[in-house]
Structures are given as C-alpha cells and as structure tokens.
Amino acid sequence: MIKIGCSTLFFWEYPIEEIADIFQDLGLRCMEFFPENPDFWKKRDSLDYVNSLKDVLSKFCLTVHAPYIELNPSSINPYIQKASIMETLWAIELANLYGAKYLTIHPGKRPTSRAPTEDEYIKFYEYLDISLKYAEEKNIILCLENPRKKVNNICYSVEEMKSVLEKFNSKNLKMTLDFAHARENSSNFVDELHEQIKNVHISGVIDNKDHYPLRYSMVDFSEPLKKLVHEYGYKNCINLELNDLNYNKELSNQPFKKRLNRKRWPTLESKTFLKARDEKISEVIKEIEYLEELIGK
C-alpha cells in the first residue's frame, strides 16, 4: 500500500494536535512535520510541550523537515551559517525524540543571483560535516532536498546532487526528491539516484510555479513516480507539499496569482464560504485520491 502523507505547513494556522487529528481522519499514514509551524515554533522552548507531542506524533510514519526559513547553510556570514547549523542540530534531536528516521535538510545557496563560489561550497561542506557527525550519533538519516533550478542554488541538478552524495559517501546522508522542484528533470533524478531517495515531496506545477494541487499540474509526474514505486521499489513516504497561498479566496483569502491560467482552474463545487479548515481537508482528500490513482495501489 502507498504510504501517503502531507506537510503540516498546509495547515499552518492550526495547533499540531489538531493537525494530527485531521491527518488521522484522512487516513494519512505519513506526516512531514515542520517545526516552523507557528503554533509549535512559539512553544519550542517548552520541554513539557515538546514532550507532550510524542504520543500524538507516534501515530504516523514521521519525517521531520529542518528549519530553513531565513537560514542558509552556505552563508559566508558566520552568524547565519552558525544559526543554520544550530537549528539543524536541534532538528536532529527533535527527530530522535519523535522517533523519525529521516530529516529533510536544504542545501546551501549564494544569496545573490549568481553562481555559488568556492566560499559557499566550503561553508556548505562544513555544515554537512558537522550535521552528519551529530546525525550519526543520533542514528538519523539526513535527506538533502533538491531545490528549484536557479543559478545560485546548490544541488538543483542531478549531477551536483550525485556528486555531493558521493563526496560524503555516508549511510546517514541520502536524498529527499521534490518532484515539483525537479520539474521535467524528475525522471533523471529517479533513474540516477533512486537508491539514494528516502523521502518524497510532491505537488503540482502551474505556470512554472510549484506547490499547486498535483491534479492540475502542467508537468506530468506520472511516469517517474510510477517508475520510482513500481520498478525501483520505493516504499517510504510520499508527502504532499501544498501551499495554501496558491488557492483562491474561499480557501486562503488570497487571490489567484496573476500569472495563473484561470481556464485550467475549476471553481469549488460549493457556492458557500466554508471554513478554511474544511476546505483544506476537502482539498487533501482530492489530492490523495488523485495520487493513489496516479500511482496505482
């Protein structure tokens, strides 16, 4: 059976306990837990609160996503790089506490729209050295996520991701494949690195923007996804990573992106203004059904 999950960030405005209840009601087997969910983030220094969630989160095949907002492990600003390292070490402890085997981390980048220099790579490798040492102590596998194809991003290409994984050659460093980030290059990632892929993010791409509903994606991920599951035997979590800002007013109180082709977007069946929570549940149900159909049970 396919192990489908969802990112907690899609339900960012709700407490983690309520998100867990929603996921259980939806029959989700997996959860990608983002500690940067606002409710958790505000209480992260309360050991009683953090520990209280162990039973709640133990009901899922859990993966954790290390903090990344405002951070950059390749920053040549020593304060930003140190903060990135410390937050990843904290996330490793959190994953260990909650019984998660895999922790998604982001590669570094150059903060300007220019190709990374040797300095950025030195900082990135330093970040990985420190993080991997602690991950090995805690028996956590770090999964490096492929970013969008941008000139300043590290590891957006199959070749560079493969090079970094081979450079460190560690059983504690693998990969999170984000299909939407990979776009049309998904098949190459699957063919070249299927043995290294231990976690999956998936969402749709519309007008070259990601984290839209998968069922309306302008990029077809069916073949590489089926190949990963059926030919290469991927058995870990496939996590929906949706952004509620990409929906219409009824769901997120935000208008469509201007570049979105409205003709491709169906109106919600209900004419009434439902609560955002109920609409998000309805949306995830549709995505689960589509993903199951896409892969084949």
Coordinates of C-alpha atoms in Angstrom, one line a residue:
M1 CA 0.0 0.0 0.0
I2 CA 1.2 3.5 -0.8
K3 CA 2.4 5.5 2.2
I4 CA 0.9 8.9 1.6
G5 CA 1.4 11.9 3.9
C6 CA 1.2 15.6 3.9
S7 CA 3.3 18.6 5.1
T8 CA 2.0 20.1 8.3
L9 CA 2.6 23.6 6.8
F10 CA -0.5 23.2 4.7
F11 CA -2.5 23.5 7.9
W12 CA -0.1 26.2 9.3
E13 CA -2.9 28.0 11.3
Y14 CA -3.8 25.1 13.5
P15 CA -2.2 23.5 16.6
I16 CA -0.1 20.4 15.9
E17 CA -2.6 18.3 17.9
E18 CA -5.5 19.3 15.7
I19 CA -3.4 18.8 12.5
A20 CA -2.7 15.2 13.8
D21 CA -6.4 14.6 14.3
I22 CA -7.1 15.8 10.8
F23 CA -4.4 13.6 9.3
Q24 CA -5.8 10.6 11.2
D25 CA -9.3 11.3 10.0
L26 CA -8.0 11.5 6.4
G27 CA -6.3 8.1 6.8
L28 CA -2.8 9.5 6.2
R29 CA -0.1 7.1 7.2
C30 CA 2.7 9.7 7.0
M31 CA 3.4 13.2 8.2
E32 CA 6.2 15.6 7.2
F33 CA 6.5 17.7 10.4
F34 CA 7.7 21.2 10.0
P35 CA 8.8 22.6 13.4
E36 CA 8.3 26.1 11.9
N37 CA 4.5 25.7 12.1
P38 CA 3.7 28.8 14.0
D39 CA 2.0 27.2 17.0
F40 CA 4.9 24.8 17.6
W41 CA 7.5 27.5 16.9
K42 CA 6.2 29.7 19.6
K43 CA 6.4 26.9 22.2
R44 CA 9.5 25.2 21.0
D45 CA 11.4 26.1 24.2
S46 CA 8.9 24.5 26.4
L47 CA 10.2 21.0 27.1
D48 CA 6.8 20.0 28.6
Y49 CA 5.0 21.0 25.4
V50 CA 7.6 19.4 23.1
N51 CA 7.5 16.2 25.0
S52 CA 3.7 16.2 25.2
L53 CA 3.6 15.7 21.4
K54 CA 5.5 12.4 21.4
D55 CA 2.3 10.3 21.7
V56 CA 0.5 12.5 19.2
L57 CA 3.2 12.2 16.5
S58 CA 3.9 8.5 17.2
K59 CA 0.7 7.6 15.3
F60 CA 2.4 8.4 12.0
C61 CA 5.3 7.3 9.9
L62 CA 7.0 10.6 10.7
T63 CA 9.6 12.6 8.8
V64 CA 10.9 15.9 10.1
H65 CA 11.9 19.0 8.0
A66 CA 14.7 21.0 9.5
P67 CA 14.1 24.8 9.8
Y68 CA 15.0 26.7 6.7
I69 CA 13.2 30.0 6.7
E70 CA 15.7 32.8 6.9
L71 CA 18.6 30.3 7.0
N72 CA 21.4 29.4 4.6
P73 CA 24.0 26.8 5.5
S74 CA 26.3 28.2 2.8
S75 CA 26.2 31.7 4.0
I76 CA 29.6 33.4 4.3
N77 CA 28.0 35.5 7.1
P78 CA 29.3 33.4 10.1
Y79 CA 26.2 34.3 12.2
I80 CA 23.8 33.0 9.6
Q81 CA 25.8 29.9 8.9
K82 CA 26.1 29.1 12.7
A83 CA 22.4 29.6 13.1
S84 CA 21.7 27.2 10.3
I85 CA 24.0 24.6 11.9
M86 CA 22.4 25.0 15.3
E87 CA 18.9 24.7 14.0
T88 CA 19.8 21.6 12.1
L89 CA 21.4 20.0 15.2
W90 CA 18.2 20.9 17.2
A91 CA 16.1 19.3 14.4
I92 CA 18.2 16.1 14.6
E93 CA 17.4 16.0 18.4
L94 CA 13.8 16.6 17.6
A95 CA 13.7 13.8 15.0
N96 CA 15.3 11.5 17.5
L97 CA 12.8 12.4 20.2
Y98 CA 9.8 11.8 18.0
G99 CA 11.1 8.6 16.5
A100 CA 11.6 9.9 13.0
K101 CA 14.2 8.2 10.9
Y102 CA 14.6 10.8 8.2
L103 CA 15.3 14.6 8.5
T104 CA 15.0 16.7 5.4
I105 CA 17.6 19.4 5.0
H106 CA 18.1 22.1 2.4
P107 CA 21.3 22.6 0.6
G108 CA 23.0 26.0 0.6
K109 CA 22.9 28.8 -1.9
R110 CA 24.5 32.0 -2.8
P111 CA 22.3 34.9 -1.6
T112 CA 22.6 36.8 -4.8
S113 CA 21.5 35.6 -8.3
R114 CA 25.0 34.5 -9.2
A115 CA 26.6 31.0 -9.3
P116 CA 27.9 29.8 -5.9
T117 CA 31.6 30.4 -5.4
E118 CA 34.2 28.2 -3.7
D119 CA 33.4 30.1 -0.5
E120 CA 29.8 29.0 -0.5
Y121 CA 30.8 25.4 -1.2
I122 CA 33.3 25.4 1.7
K123 CA 30.6 26.6 4.1
F124 CA 28.1 24.1 2.8
Y125 CA 30.5 21.1 3.2
E126 CA 31.4 22.4 6.7
Y127 CA 27.7 22.4 7.5
L128 CA 27.3 18.8 6.3
D129 CA 30.4 17.6 8.1
I130 CA 29.0 19.0 11.5
S131 CA 25.4 17.9 10.9
L132 CA 26.4 14.4 9.7
K133 CA 28.5 13.8 12.7
Y134 CA 25.6 14.5 15.0
A135 CA 23.1 12.6 12.8
E136 CA 25.3 9.5 13.1
E137 CA 25.4 9.8 16.8
K138 CA 21.6 10.0 16.9
N139 CA 21.0 7.5 14.2
I140 CA 19.2 10.0 12.0
I141 CA 19.4 10.0 8.2
L142 CA 19.7 13.4 6.7
C143 CA 17.9 13.7 3.4
L144 CA 19.2 16.5 1.1
E145 CA 16.3 18.1 -0.8
N146 CA 16.8 19.2 -4.4
P147 CA 16.0 22.9 -4.7
R148 CA 14.5 24.7 -7.7
K149 CA 16.7 25.2 -10.7
K150 CA 18.2 28.6 -10.0
V151 CA 21.7 29.8 -10.8
N152 CA 22.5 30.5 -7.1
N153 CA 21.2 27.1 -5.7
I154 CA 23.4 24.2 -4.8
C155 CA 22.3 20.7 -5.8
Y156 CA 19.5 21.6 -8.1
S157 CA 20.9 19.3 -10.8
V158 CA 21.2 15.5 -10.8
E159 CA 24.9 15.7 -11.4
E160 CA 25.6 18.0 -8.5
M161 CA 23.3 16.1 -6.1
K162 CA 25.0 12.9 -7.1
S163 CA 28.5 14.5 -6.7
V164 CA 27.7 15.7 -3.1
L165 CA 26.3 12.3 -2.0
E166 CA 29.3 10.5 -3.4
K167 CA 31.7 13.0 -1.9
F168 CA 30.4 12.3 1.6
N169 CA 29.5 8.6 0.9
S170 CA 27.7 8.3 4.2
K171 CA 24.8 5.9 5.1
N172 CA 23.4 8.9 7.0
L173 CA 23.2 11.2 4.0
K174 CA 20.6 10.4 1.4
M175 CA 18.0 12.5 -0.6
T176 CA 14.5 14.0 -0.5
L177 CA 13.2 14.2 -4.0
D178 CA 11.0 17.1 -4.6
F179 CA 9.2 16.4 -7.9
A180 CA 7.9 20.0 -8.3
H181 CA 11.4 21.4 -7.8
A182 CA 12.8 18.9 -10.3
R183 CA 10.1 19.7 -12.9
E184 CA 10.9 17.8 -16.2
N185 CA 14.1 16.6 -14.7
S186 CA 12.3 14.2 -12.3
S187 CA 12.9 11.2 -14.5
N188 CA 16.7 11.7 -14.4
F189 CA 16.7 12.1 -10.6
V190 CA 14.7 8.8 -10.3
D191 CA 16.9 6.9 -12.8
E192 CA 20.2 8.2 -11.5
L193 CA 19.5 8.4 -7.7
H194 CA 16.7 6.0 -6.9
E195 CA 18.8 4.1 -4.4
Q196 CA 19.5 7.4 -2.5
I197 CA 15.9 8.7 -2.4
K198 CA 14.5 8.0 1.0
N199 CA 11.7 10.7 1.1
V200 CA 9.5 12.3 -1.5
H201 CA 7.7 15.7 -1.7
I202 CA 5.2 16.1 -4.5
S203 CA 2.9 18.9 -5.7
G204 CA 1.8 20.4 -9.0
V205 CA 3.5 23.0 -11.2
I206 CA 1.4 25.7 -12.8
D207 CA 2.9 28.5 -14.9
N208 CA 6.4 27.4 -13.7
K209 CA 5.4 27.8 -10.1
D210 CA 5.3 24.9 -7.7
H211 CA 3.3 23.6 -4.7
Y212 CA 0.0 23.8 -6.5
P213 CA -2.5 20.8 -6.5
L214 CA -0.9 17.8 -8.2
R215 CA -4.1 17.0 -10.2
Y216 CA -3.8 20.3 -12.1
S217 CA -0.1 20.2 -12.7
M218 CA 1.2 21.3 -16.1
V219 CA 4.1 19.0 -15.6
D220 CA 3.2 15.3 -15.8
F221 CA 5.0 13.3 -13.0
S222 CA 3.1 10.0 -13.6
E223 CA 5.9 8.1 -15.3
P224 CA 8.8 8.9 -13.0
L225 CA 6.6 8.4 -9.9
K226 CA 5.3 5.0 -11.1
K227 CA 8.9 4.0 -12.0
L228 CA 10.2 5.0 -8.6
V229 CA 7.4 3.0 -6.8
H230 CA 6.9 0.0 -9.1
E231 CA 10.2 -0.5 -10.9
Y232 CA 12.6 0.6 -8.2
G233 CA 10.6 -0.4 -5.2
Y234 CA 10.3 2.8 -3.3
K235 CA 8.4 2.1 0.0
N236 CA 8.9 5.2 2.1
C237 CA 6.6 8.2 2.4
I238 CA 5.2 10.3 -0.4
N239 CA 4.3 13.6 1.1
L240 CA 2.0 16.2 -0.5
E241 CA 3.6 19.6 -0.2
L242 CA 0.8 22.2 -0.9
N243 CA 0.8 25.9 -0.5
D244 CA -2.5 27.4 0.6
L245 CA -1.5 30.8 -0.9
N246 CA -1.8 29.2 -4.3
Y247 CA -5.6 28.7 -3.9
N248 CA -8.5 31.1 -4.3
K249 CA -10.2 33.3 -1.8
E250 CA -12.5 30.6 -0.5
L251 CA -9.6 28.6 0.7
S252 CA -6.9 31.1 1.7
N253 CA -8.4 34.6 1.5
Q254 CA -5.8 35.3 -1.2
P255 CA -6.5 36.0 -4.9
F256 CA -5.1 33.8 -7.7
K257 CA -1.5 34.5 -8.7
K258 CA -1.8 36.9 -11.7
R259 CA 0.1 34.5 -14.0
L260 CA -2.2 31.6 -13.3
N261 CA -4.2 30.4 -16.2
R262 CA -7.7 30.6 -14.8
K263 CA -9.2 28.4 -17.5
R264 CA -7.3 25.5 -16.1
W265 CA -8.7 26.0 -12.6
P266 CA -12.2 24.6 -11.7
T267 CA -14.4 26.5 -9.3
L268 CA -15.1 24.9 -6.0
E269 CA -18.3 22.8 -6.0
S270 CA -19.8 24.7 -3.1
K271 CA -21.1 28.2 -3.6
T272 CA -21.0 28.9 0.2
F273 CA -18.0 30.2 2.1
L274 CA -16.9 27.1 4.0
K275 CA -14.3 27.3 6.8
A276 CA -10.8 27.2 5.6
R277 CA -10.1 24.1 7.6
D278 CA -12.9 22.1 5.9
E279 CA -11.8 23.3 2.5
K280 CA -8.3 22.2 3.2
I281 CA -9.5 18.8 4.3
S282 CA -11.5 18.5 1.1
E283 CA -8.5 19.6 -0.9
V284 CA -6.2 17.0 0.6
I285 CA -8.9 14.2 0.1
K286 CA -8.9 15.1 -3.6
E287 CA -5.1 15.0 -3.8
I288 CA -4.9 11.7 -2.0
E289 CA -7.4 10.1 -4.4
Y290 CA -5.6 11.6 -7.4
L291 CA -2.2 10.4 -6.1
E292 CA -3.5 6.9 -5.5
E293 CA -5.0 6.7 -8.9
L294 CA -1.8 8.2 -10.5
I295 CA 0.5 5.6 -8.9
G296 CA -1.9 2.7 -8.7
K297 CA -2.5 0.9 -5.4

